[in-house]
Coordinates of C-alpha atoms in Angstrom, one line a residue:
M346 CA 0.0 0.0 0.0
L347 CA 2.8 2.4 0.9
I348 CA 4.6 1.8 -2.5
A349 CA 1.3 2.4 -4.4
R350 CA 0.8 5.7 -2.6
R351 CA 4.3 6.8 -3.5
K352 CA 3.8 6.0 -7.1
L353 CA 0.5 7.9 -7.1
F354 CA 2.2 11.0 -5.5
A355 CA 5.0 10.9 -8.1
L356 CA 2.4 10.8 -10.9
L357 CA 0.4 13.7 -9.5
T358 CA 3.6 15.7 -8.9
G359 CA 4.5 15.2 -12.6
V360 CA 1.1 16.3 -13.7
V361 CA 1.1 19.5 -11.6
L362 CA 4.6 20.5 -12.7
G363 CA 3.7 19.9 -16.3
A364 CA 0.6 22.0 -16.0
A365 CA 2.7 24.8 -14.6
G366 CA 5.2 24.6 -17.5
L367 CA 7.9 23.2 -15.2
S368 CA 9.7 19.9 -15.1
A369 CA 10.7 17.7 -12.3
P370 CA 14.2 18.2 -10.9
A371 CA 16.9 16.4 -12.8
A372 CA 19.2 13.9 -11.1
A373 CA 22.0 15.6 -9.2
H374 CA 25.2 16.1 -11.1
P375 CA 28.2 18.4 -10.7
V376 CA 27.5 22.0 -11.9
N377 CA 31.2 22.4 -12.7
P378 CA 32.8 19.0 -13.6
L379 CA 36.5 18.9 -13.4
R380 CA 37.8 19.8 -16.9
P381 CA 41.2 19.2 -18.3
V382 CA 43.7 21.9 -17.4
V383 CA 46.5 23.1 -19.8
F384 CA 49.2 25.5 -18.8
V385 CA 51.2 27.6 -21.4
H386 CA 54.5 29.0 -20.1
G387 CA 56.3 32.2 -20.9
S388 CA 59.7 33.3 -22.2
A389 CA 62.4 30.8 -21.2
G390 CA 59.8 28.8 -19.3
S391 CA 58.6 25.3 -19.1
A392 CA 56.1 23.1 -17.2
M393 CA 58.3 23.7 -14.1
Q394 CA 56.5 27.0 -13.4
F395 CA 53.3 25.0 -12.9
R396 CA 54.7 22.0 -10.9
T397 CA 53.3 23.1 -7.6
Q398 CA 49.9 24.2 -8.9
A399 CA 49.5 20.9 -10.7
K400 CA 50.0 19.1 -7.4
R401 CA 47.6 21.4 -5.6
L402 CA 45.0 20.6 -8.2
A403 CA 45.6 16.9 -7.7
G404 CA 45.2 17.3 -4.0
N405 CA 41.8 18.7 -4.7
G406 CA 40.6 15.8 -6.8
Y407 CA 41.9 16.5 -10.2
P408 CA 43.4 13.4 -11.8
A409 CA 47.1 14.1 -12.7
R410 CA 46.4 12.7 -16.2
I411 CA 44.2 15.6 -17.1
I412 CA 46.7 18.3 -16.1
E413 CA 49.1 19.1 -18.8
A414 CA 51.6 21.8 -20.0
H415 CA 52.0 23.0 -23.6
E416 CA 55.7 23.7 -24.1
Y417 CA 57.4 25.4 -27.0
D418 CA 60.6 27.1 -28.2
S419 CA 60.0 30.6 -26.7
P420 CA 63.0 32.4 -28.3
N421 CA 61.6 31.5 -31.8
I422 CA 57.9 32.0 -31.1
A423 CA 57.6 34.6 -33.9
T424 CA 58.4 32.0 -36.6
I425 CA 56.7 28.9 -35.0
L426 CA 53.4 30.4 -33.9
P427 CA 51.3 28.3 -36.5
Q428 CA 53.0 25.1 -35.3
V429 CA 52.3 26.1 -31.6
Y430 CA 48.6 26.7 -32.5
A431 CA 48.4 23.4 -34.3
G432 CA 50.0 21.6 -31.3
L433 CA 47.4 23.2 -29.0
D434 CA 44.6 22.1 -31.3
A435 CA 45.9 18.5 -31.1
R436 CA 46.4 18.5 -27.4
I437 CA 42.9 20.0 -26.6
D438 CA 41.2 17.6 -29.0
R439 CA 43.0 14.6 -27.5
L440 CA 42.2 15.7 -23.9
L441 CA 38.5 16.2 -24.8
A442 CA 38.4 12.8 -26.5
E443 CA 40.1 11.0 -23.6
T444 CA 38.0 12.6 -20.8
G445 CA 34.7 13.2 -22.4
A446 CA 34.8 16.8 -21.1
D447 CA 32.8 19.5 -22.9
R448 CA 35.7 22.0 -22.9
V449 CA 39.2 22.6 -21.3
D450 CA 40.5 25.3 -18.9
L451 CA 43.6 27.2 -20.0
L452 CA 46.2 29.2 -18.1
A453 CA 49.0 31.2 -19.7
H454 CA 51.9 33.2 -18.2
S455 CA 53.9 36.2 -19.6
L456 CA 54.8 35.5 -23.2
G457 CA 52.3 32.6 -23.1
T458 CA 49.5 35.2 -22.8
F459 CA 50.5 36.6 -26.2
V460 CA 50.3 33.0 -27.5
M461 CA 47.0 32.3 -25.9
Q462 CA 45.3 35.6 -26.7
G463 CA 46.2 35.1 -30.3
Y464 CA 45.0 31.5 -30.3
L465 CA 41.7 32.3 -28.8
N466 CA 41.1 35.3 -31.0
S467 CA 42.1 33.3 -34.1
S468 CA 39.0 31.2 -34.5
P469 CA 35.6 30.9 -32.9
A470 CA 35.9 27.1 -33.1
R471 CA 39.0 27.2 -31.0
A472 CA 37.5 29.6 -28.4
A473 CA 34.4 27.3 -28.2
K474 CA 36.5 24.5 -26.8
V475 CA 37.7 26.6 -23.8
A476 CA 35.6 27.1 -20.8
H477 CA 37.9 29.4 -18.8
Y478 CA 41.1 31.3 -19.5
V479 CA 43.6 32.6 -16.9
N480 CA 45.9 35.5 -18.0
L481 CA 48.9 35.4 -15.6
D482 CA 50.8 38.7 -15.4
G483 CA 51.1 39.0 -19.1
R484 CA 49.5 41.1 -21.9
P485 CA 46.6 43.5 -21.2
A486 CA 43.6 43.2 -23.7
A487 CA 40.7 45.3 -24.8
A488 CA 38.3 42.4 -24.5
Q489 CA 38.2 38.8 -23.2
P490 CA 40.2 36.8 -25.7
G491 CA 37.8 35.0 -28.1
G492 CA 35.0 36.0 -25.7
V493 CA 36.1 33.2 -23.3
P494 CA 35.4 34.0 -19.6
T495 CA 38.8 35.3 -18.3
L496 CA 40.5 35.8 -15.0
A497 CA 43.5 38.1 -15.2
I498 CA 46.0 38.1 -12.4
W499 CA 48.6 40.8 -12.0
G500 CA 51.7 41.1 -9.9
E501 CA 53.9 44.1 -9.1
G502 CA 54.1 46.7 -11.8
D503 CA 51.7 49.0 -13.6
P504 CA 48.4 48.8 -11.6
A505 CA 46.5 50.1 -14.7
R506 CA 46.9 46.8 -16.6
T507 CA 43.7 45.0 -17.2
V508 CA 41.9 42.6 -19.5
A509 CA 38.7 44.5 -20.2
G510 CA 35.6 42.5 -19.3
A511 CA 37.6 40.0 -17.3
T512 CA 37.8 39.5 -13.5
N513 CA 41.1 41.4 -12.7
V514 CA 42.9 40.5 -9.5
S515 CA 46.1 42.2 -8.4
F516 CA 48.8 40.9 -6.0
P517 CA 51.2 43.9 -5.9
D518 CA 53.6 42.2 -3.5
Q519 CA 54.2 39.2 -5.8
S520 CA 56.8 39.1 -8.6
H521 CA 56.3 38.0 -12.2
T522 CA 56.8 34.2 -11.8
Q523 CA 55.5 34.1 -8.3
T524 CA 52.1 35.0 -9.7
V525 CA 52.1 31.6 -11.4
S526 CA 53.1 29.5 -8.4
S527 CA 51.6 31.3 -5.4
V528 CA 48.9 30.0 -3.1
E529 CA 46.9 33.2 -3.6
T530 CA 46.8 32.6 -7.4
F531 CA 45.8 29.0 -6.9
R532 CA 42.8 30.0 -4.8
E533 CA 41.7 32.4 -7.4
F534 CA 41.9 30.2 -10.5
Y535 CA 40.5 27.2 -8.6
R536 CA 37.4 29.1 -7.7
F537 CA 37.2 30.5 -11.2
F538 CA 37.4 27.0 -12.7
T539 CA 35.1 25.2 -10.2
G540 CA 32.9 27.8 -8.6
R541 CA 34.1 26.8 -5.1
S542 CA 37.1 27.2 -2.8
P543 CA 39.7 24.5 -2.7
R544 CA 39.6 22.0 0.2
T545 CA 43.3 22.6 0.7
T546 CA 46.3 24.4 -0.6
A547 CA 48.8 22.2 1.2
L548 CA 50.8 19.5 -0.6
I549 CA 49.5 16.5 1.3
P550 CA 51.8 13.6 0.8
D551 CA 50.8 10.6 -1.4
R552 CA 51.4 7.2 0.1
H553 CA 53.0 6.0 -3.1
P554 CA 54.1 8.9 -5.3
Q555 CA 55.6 8.6 -8.7
V556 CA 57.7 11.1 -10.6
S557 CA 57.8 11.5 -14.4
G558 CA 58.7 14.3 -16.8
R559 CA 61.0 15.3 -19.6
A560 CA 64.8 16.0 -20.1
V561 CA 64.9 19.1 -22.3
L562 CA 67.3 21.6 -23.8
F563 CA 67.0 25.0 -22.3
P564 CA 65.3 27.2 -23.4
S565 CA 64.0 25.5 -26.5
N566 CA 62.2 22.6 -24.6
A567 CA 63.4 20.2 -27.3
G568 CA 63.9 16.7 -26.1
V569 CA 67.4 15.5 -25.2
E570 CA 68.5 12.8 -27.5
G571 CA 70.4 9.6 -26.6
A572 CA 70.1 10.1 -22.8
T573 CA 69.3 7.9 -19.8
V574 CA 68.0 9.0 -16.4
E575 CA 69.5 7.2 -13.4
V576 CA 67.9 7.7 -9.9
Y577 CA 69.8 7.4 -6.7
P578 CA 68.5 7.7 -3.1
L579 CA 70.5 10.1 -0.9
D580 CA 71.9 10.1 2.6
P581 CA 70.1 13.0 4.3
R582 CA 73.2 13.9 6.3
N583 CA 75.5 14.7 3.3
G584 CA 73.5 14.2 0.1
H585 CA 75.8 11.4 -1.1
R586 CA 74.4 8.4 -2.8
L587 CA 73.1 5.6 -0.6
T588 CA 73.5 2.9 -3.3
R589 CA 76.3 2.3 -5.8
R590 CA 73.8 1.3 -8.5
P591 CA 70.7 3.4 -9.4
V592 CA 67.4 2.3 -8.0
A593 CA 65.7 3.2 -11.3
V594 CA 66.9 3.7 -14.8
R595 CA 64.7 5.2 -17.5
P596 CA 65.6 5.8 -21.2
V597 CA 64.7 9.2 -22.5
A598 CA 62.4 9.2 -25.5
A599 CA 62.9 11.4 -28.6
D600 CA 60.6 14.1 -27.1
G601 CA 62.6 14.0 -23.8
A602 CA 59.9 12.1 -21.9
F603 CA 60.9 9.4 -19.3
A604 CA 58.5 6.9 -17.7
P605 CA 57.2 7.2 -14.1
I606 CA 59.6 6.4 -11.2
P607 CA 58.2 5.3 -7.8
V608 CA 59.7 7.4 -4.9
D609 CA 59.5 7.6 -1.1
P610 CA 57.8 10.9 -0.2
R611 CA 60.2 11.2 2.8
A612 CA 63.4 10.7 0.9
R613 CA 65.6 12.9 -1.3
Y614 CA 66.9 11.7 -4.7
E615 CA 69.5 12.5 -7.3
F616 CA 68.4 12.3 -10.9
A617 CA 71.5 11.8 -13.1
L618 CA 71.2 12.6 -16.8
V619 CA 73.7 10.4 -18.6
R620 CA 74.8 11.0 -22.2
A621 CA 77.6 9.2 -24.0
G622 CA 80.8 11.3 -24.1
Q623 CA 79.3 14.2 -22.1
A624 CA 79.6 15.3 -18.5
V625 CA 77.0 13.8 -16.2
H626 CA 74.3 16.3 -15.3
H627 CA 73.2 15.8 -11.7
F628 CA 69.8 17.2 -10.6
Y629 CA 68.8 17.5 -7.0
F630 CA 65.3 18.2 -5.6
E631 CA 63.5 18.5 -2.3
P632 CA 61.4 15.4 -1.3
F633 CA 58.6 14.5 -3.7
R634 CA 55.6 14.6 -1.4
R635 CA 53.1 14.0 -4.2
T636 CA 53.1 12.4 -7.6
D637 CA 54.8 14.8 -9.9
T638 CA 54.3 14.7 -13.7
F639 CA 55.9 18.1 -14.5
L640 CA 59.5 17.3 -13.6
R641 CA 61.9 18.9 -16.1
L642 CA 65.6 18.2 -16.3
L643 CA 66.9 21.4 -18.0
T644 CA 70.2 21.0 -19.7
S645 CA 72.1 21.9 -22.9
R646 CA 74.5 20.5 -25.4
P647 CA 78.2 20.9 -24.7
G648 CA 79.4 24.3 -25.6
E649 CA 75.9 25.7 -26.2
G650 CA 73.6 27.9 -24.2
I651 CA 74.2 29.5 -20.9
G652 CA 76.1 26.5 -19.7
A653 CA 78.9 27.4 -22.1
L654 CA 79.5 30.5 -20.1
V655 CA 80.4 28.5 -16.9
Q656 CA 84.1 28.1 -16.3
T657 CA 85.1 24.6 -15.1
S658 CA 88.0 22.9 -13.5
D659 CA 89.0 19.9 -11.3
K660 CA 89.3 22.2 -8.3
H661 CA 85.8 23.7 -8.0
T662 CA 82.2 22.8 -8.1
A663 CA 79.8 24.8 -10.3
L664 CA 76.1 25.0 -9.2
T665 CA 72.9 26.1 -10.9
F666 CA 69.9 27.0 -8.6
Q667 CA 66.3 27.4 -9.8
R668 CA 63.2 28.4 -8.0
Q669 CA 59.8 29.3 -9.5
K670 CA 59.5 32.2 -7.1
E671 CA 61.9 35.1 -7.6
W672 CA 65.0 35.4 -5.4
W673 CA 65.0 38.8 -3.6
G674 CA 68.5 39.1 -2.3
A675 CA 67.9 42.1 0.0
E676 CA 64.4 41.3 1.1
G677 CA 64.3 38.0 3.0
D678 CA 65.8 35.4 0.7
S679 CA 69.2 33.9 1.3
L680 CA 71.2 31.2 -0.5
V681 CA 74.0 30.0 1.8
V682 CA 76.7 27.9 0.2
N683 CA 79.4 26.5 2.5
G684 CA 78.5 29.1 5.1
T685 CA 78.4 32.2 2.8
N686 CA 75.2 33.9 1.6
I687 CA 75.7 34.5 -2.1
L688 CA 72.6 36.7 -2.6
N689 CA 72.4 40.4 -2.0
G690 CA 70.8 43.5 -3.4
A691 CA 73.4 43.6 -6.2
T692 CA 73.5 39.9 -7.3
A693 CA 69.7 39.3 -7.0
P694 CA 67.9 42.6 -6.8
R695 CA 64.1 42.4 -6.7
A696 CA 63.7 44.3 -10.0
K697 CA 65.8 41.6 -11.9
R698 CA 63.2 38.9 -11.2
V699 CA 65.9 36.2 -10.8
I700 CA 64.7 32.6 -10.9
G701 CA 68.0 31.1 -12.0
V702 CA 71.4 31.5 -10.2
F703 CA 74.7 30.3 -11.5
A704 CA 77.6 30.0 -8.9
F705 CA 81.1 29.0 -9.8
D706 CA 84.8 30.1 -9.6
A707 CA 84.9 32.8 -12.3
G708 CA 88.5 33.3 -13.4
L709 CA 89.6 30.1 -11.7
D710 CA 91.4 32.0 -9.0
R711 CA 90.0 30.2 -6.0
T712 CA 88.5 33.4 -4.6
S713 CA 85.0 34.8 -4.3
Q714 CA 83.7 38.2 -5.4
L715 CA 80.2 38.7 -4.2
A716 CA 79.8 42.4 -4.4
E717 CA 78.6 42.4 -8.0
P718 CA 77.0 39.8 -10.3
L719 CA 78.8 38.3 -13.3
P720 CA 77.7 40.6 -16.1
E721 CA 77.3 38.1 -18.9
F722 CA 74.8 36.1 -16.7
F723 CA 73.1 39.2 -15.3
A724 CA 72.3 40.4 -18.8
I725 CA 70.1 37.3 -19.4
T726 CA 66.4 37.6 -18.5
F727 CA 65.6 36.1 -15.1
M728 CA 69.2 35.0 -14.5
T729 CA 72.2 36.0 -12.4
G730 CA 75.7 34.7 -12.0
I731 CA 77.9 34.8 -8.9
D732 CA 81.7 34.4 -8.6
H733 CA 81.9 32.0 -5.6
Y734 CA 84.7 29.5 -5.1
I735 CA 83.2 26.1 -4.0
P736 CA 86.0 23.5 -3.5
A737 CA 85.5 20.2 -5.3
R738 CA 86.0 18.0 -2.3
G739 CA 83.7 16.3 0.3
T740 CA 80.3 17.8 0.7
T741 CA 78.9 21.1 -0.4
S742 CA 76.5 22.6 2.3
I743 CA 73.5 24.5 1.0
V744 CA 71.0 26.2 3.2
V745 CA 68.0 28.2 1.7
R746 CA 66.0 30.7 3.7
S747 CA 62.9 31.9 1.9
R748 CA 61.1 35.1 2.5
G749 CA 57.9 34.5 4.3
G750 CA 59.5 31.7 6.3
G751 CA 61.0 28.3 5.7
I752 CA 64.5 26.8 5.8
T753 CA 65.8 24.1 3.5
Y754 CA 69.0 22.1 4.0
L755 CA 70.3 20.5 0.8
P756 CA 73.8 19.0 1.2
I757 CA 75.2 17.5 -2.0
P758 CA 78.5 16.0 -3.1
A759 CA 81.1 18.5 -4.3
W760 CA 81.4 17.3 -7.9
K761 CA 84.3 18.4 -10.0
S762 CA 82.9 20.9 -12.6
S763 CA 85.3 19.6 -15.2
D764 CA 83.3 16.3 -15.4
H765 CA 80.0 17.1 -13.7
R766 CA 77.2 19.6 -14.0
V767 CA 75.0 20.2 -11.0
S768 CA 71.5 21.7 -10.8
L769 CA 69.2 22.2 -7.8
E770 CA 65.5 22.9 -7.9
I771 CA 64.2 24.7 -4.8
D772 CA 60.5 24.4 -4.0
D773 CA 58.5 27.6 -4.5
Y774 CA 56.3 27.3 -1.5

């Protein structure tokens, strides 16, 4: 009898709603399903700028497989723009086919906003495949590109910059690259994409994280040919290898990609990029707390690129530091190598927007000159160079103190720069 009454009530409800020109409520479904996310970097950039944000997205329910970066040869963008657009077309179509999503969400930074504004304005069909666009500290615009709903985030600089018709948000205390990686930016674009605030902005550790990415030539983002990635766990006391043999070996594909590698979220690792007849390039990172698909091993061919400016010898170590949050040498950031802070208002001024630091014994005289930066490095966008003698013996002690709090200890072996290249990626949070 109770079941019959319920059926009668449902029937009468349908009749009443129909007579009123209404319909019965549809089954519950997400108003804003999680769409694929694509990040487009700026000048001399790569997926590295979005590493932290990708992990924050994953910590809020986004599958890592639907978060991607579209990389390109930024110094040659004027001549390759049609190919970049075609690559974006293929990437977006593939993501939509794989996920069944109606559209994708896009973010672009700096030069990437030039690329994306042109892309979205180039074709209504292209714009129709994009649900939201985030313009990160890049080009102003007189209208939302392609009519796509736009969030424009601005860092320090001209406060008059806007994208007309967009939601414009300013963070005047953040530098150019920091506007990509900051917690504040994450909150804004997450709400813009989903209509709700994130559950968390912390990088909550995975139980069984994996790391994958690409080995690429800087700044073209072309894949490194004929290379192998070897992975070694490190002794936390001195950064030296705990095993003689690598715990993982991955061949590098033609596009630079290497397959996922399982890691312990509490441990530190060395990623050694090995190429026949070339110096081994050692990469050091802080612990991988979450699965990371945006790892980039940035290198160059012998005698090419910025690396060719580094003087080498059997007597000293040469180091390259990178952080996707600018180094402000006189405003709370310090980079202490063997007890000496190599950053100051001259070597890393706030206005220079330094994210890459080269430190080595310039002149091979076994002395350090920290008062001024090395001019050939300082002339390169986002880079600085520092004459600091780091003996090639034992362990090199590295301590990073970041503005806003946080201290990182990263001891590593003191490799001879004549046979070894060394890069360290410092977390941006």
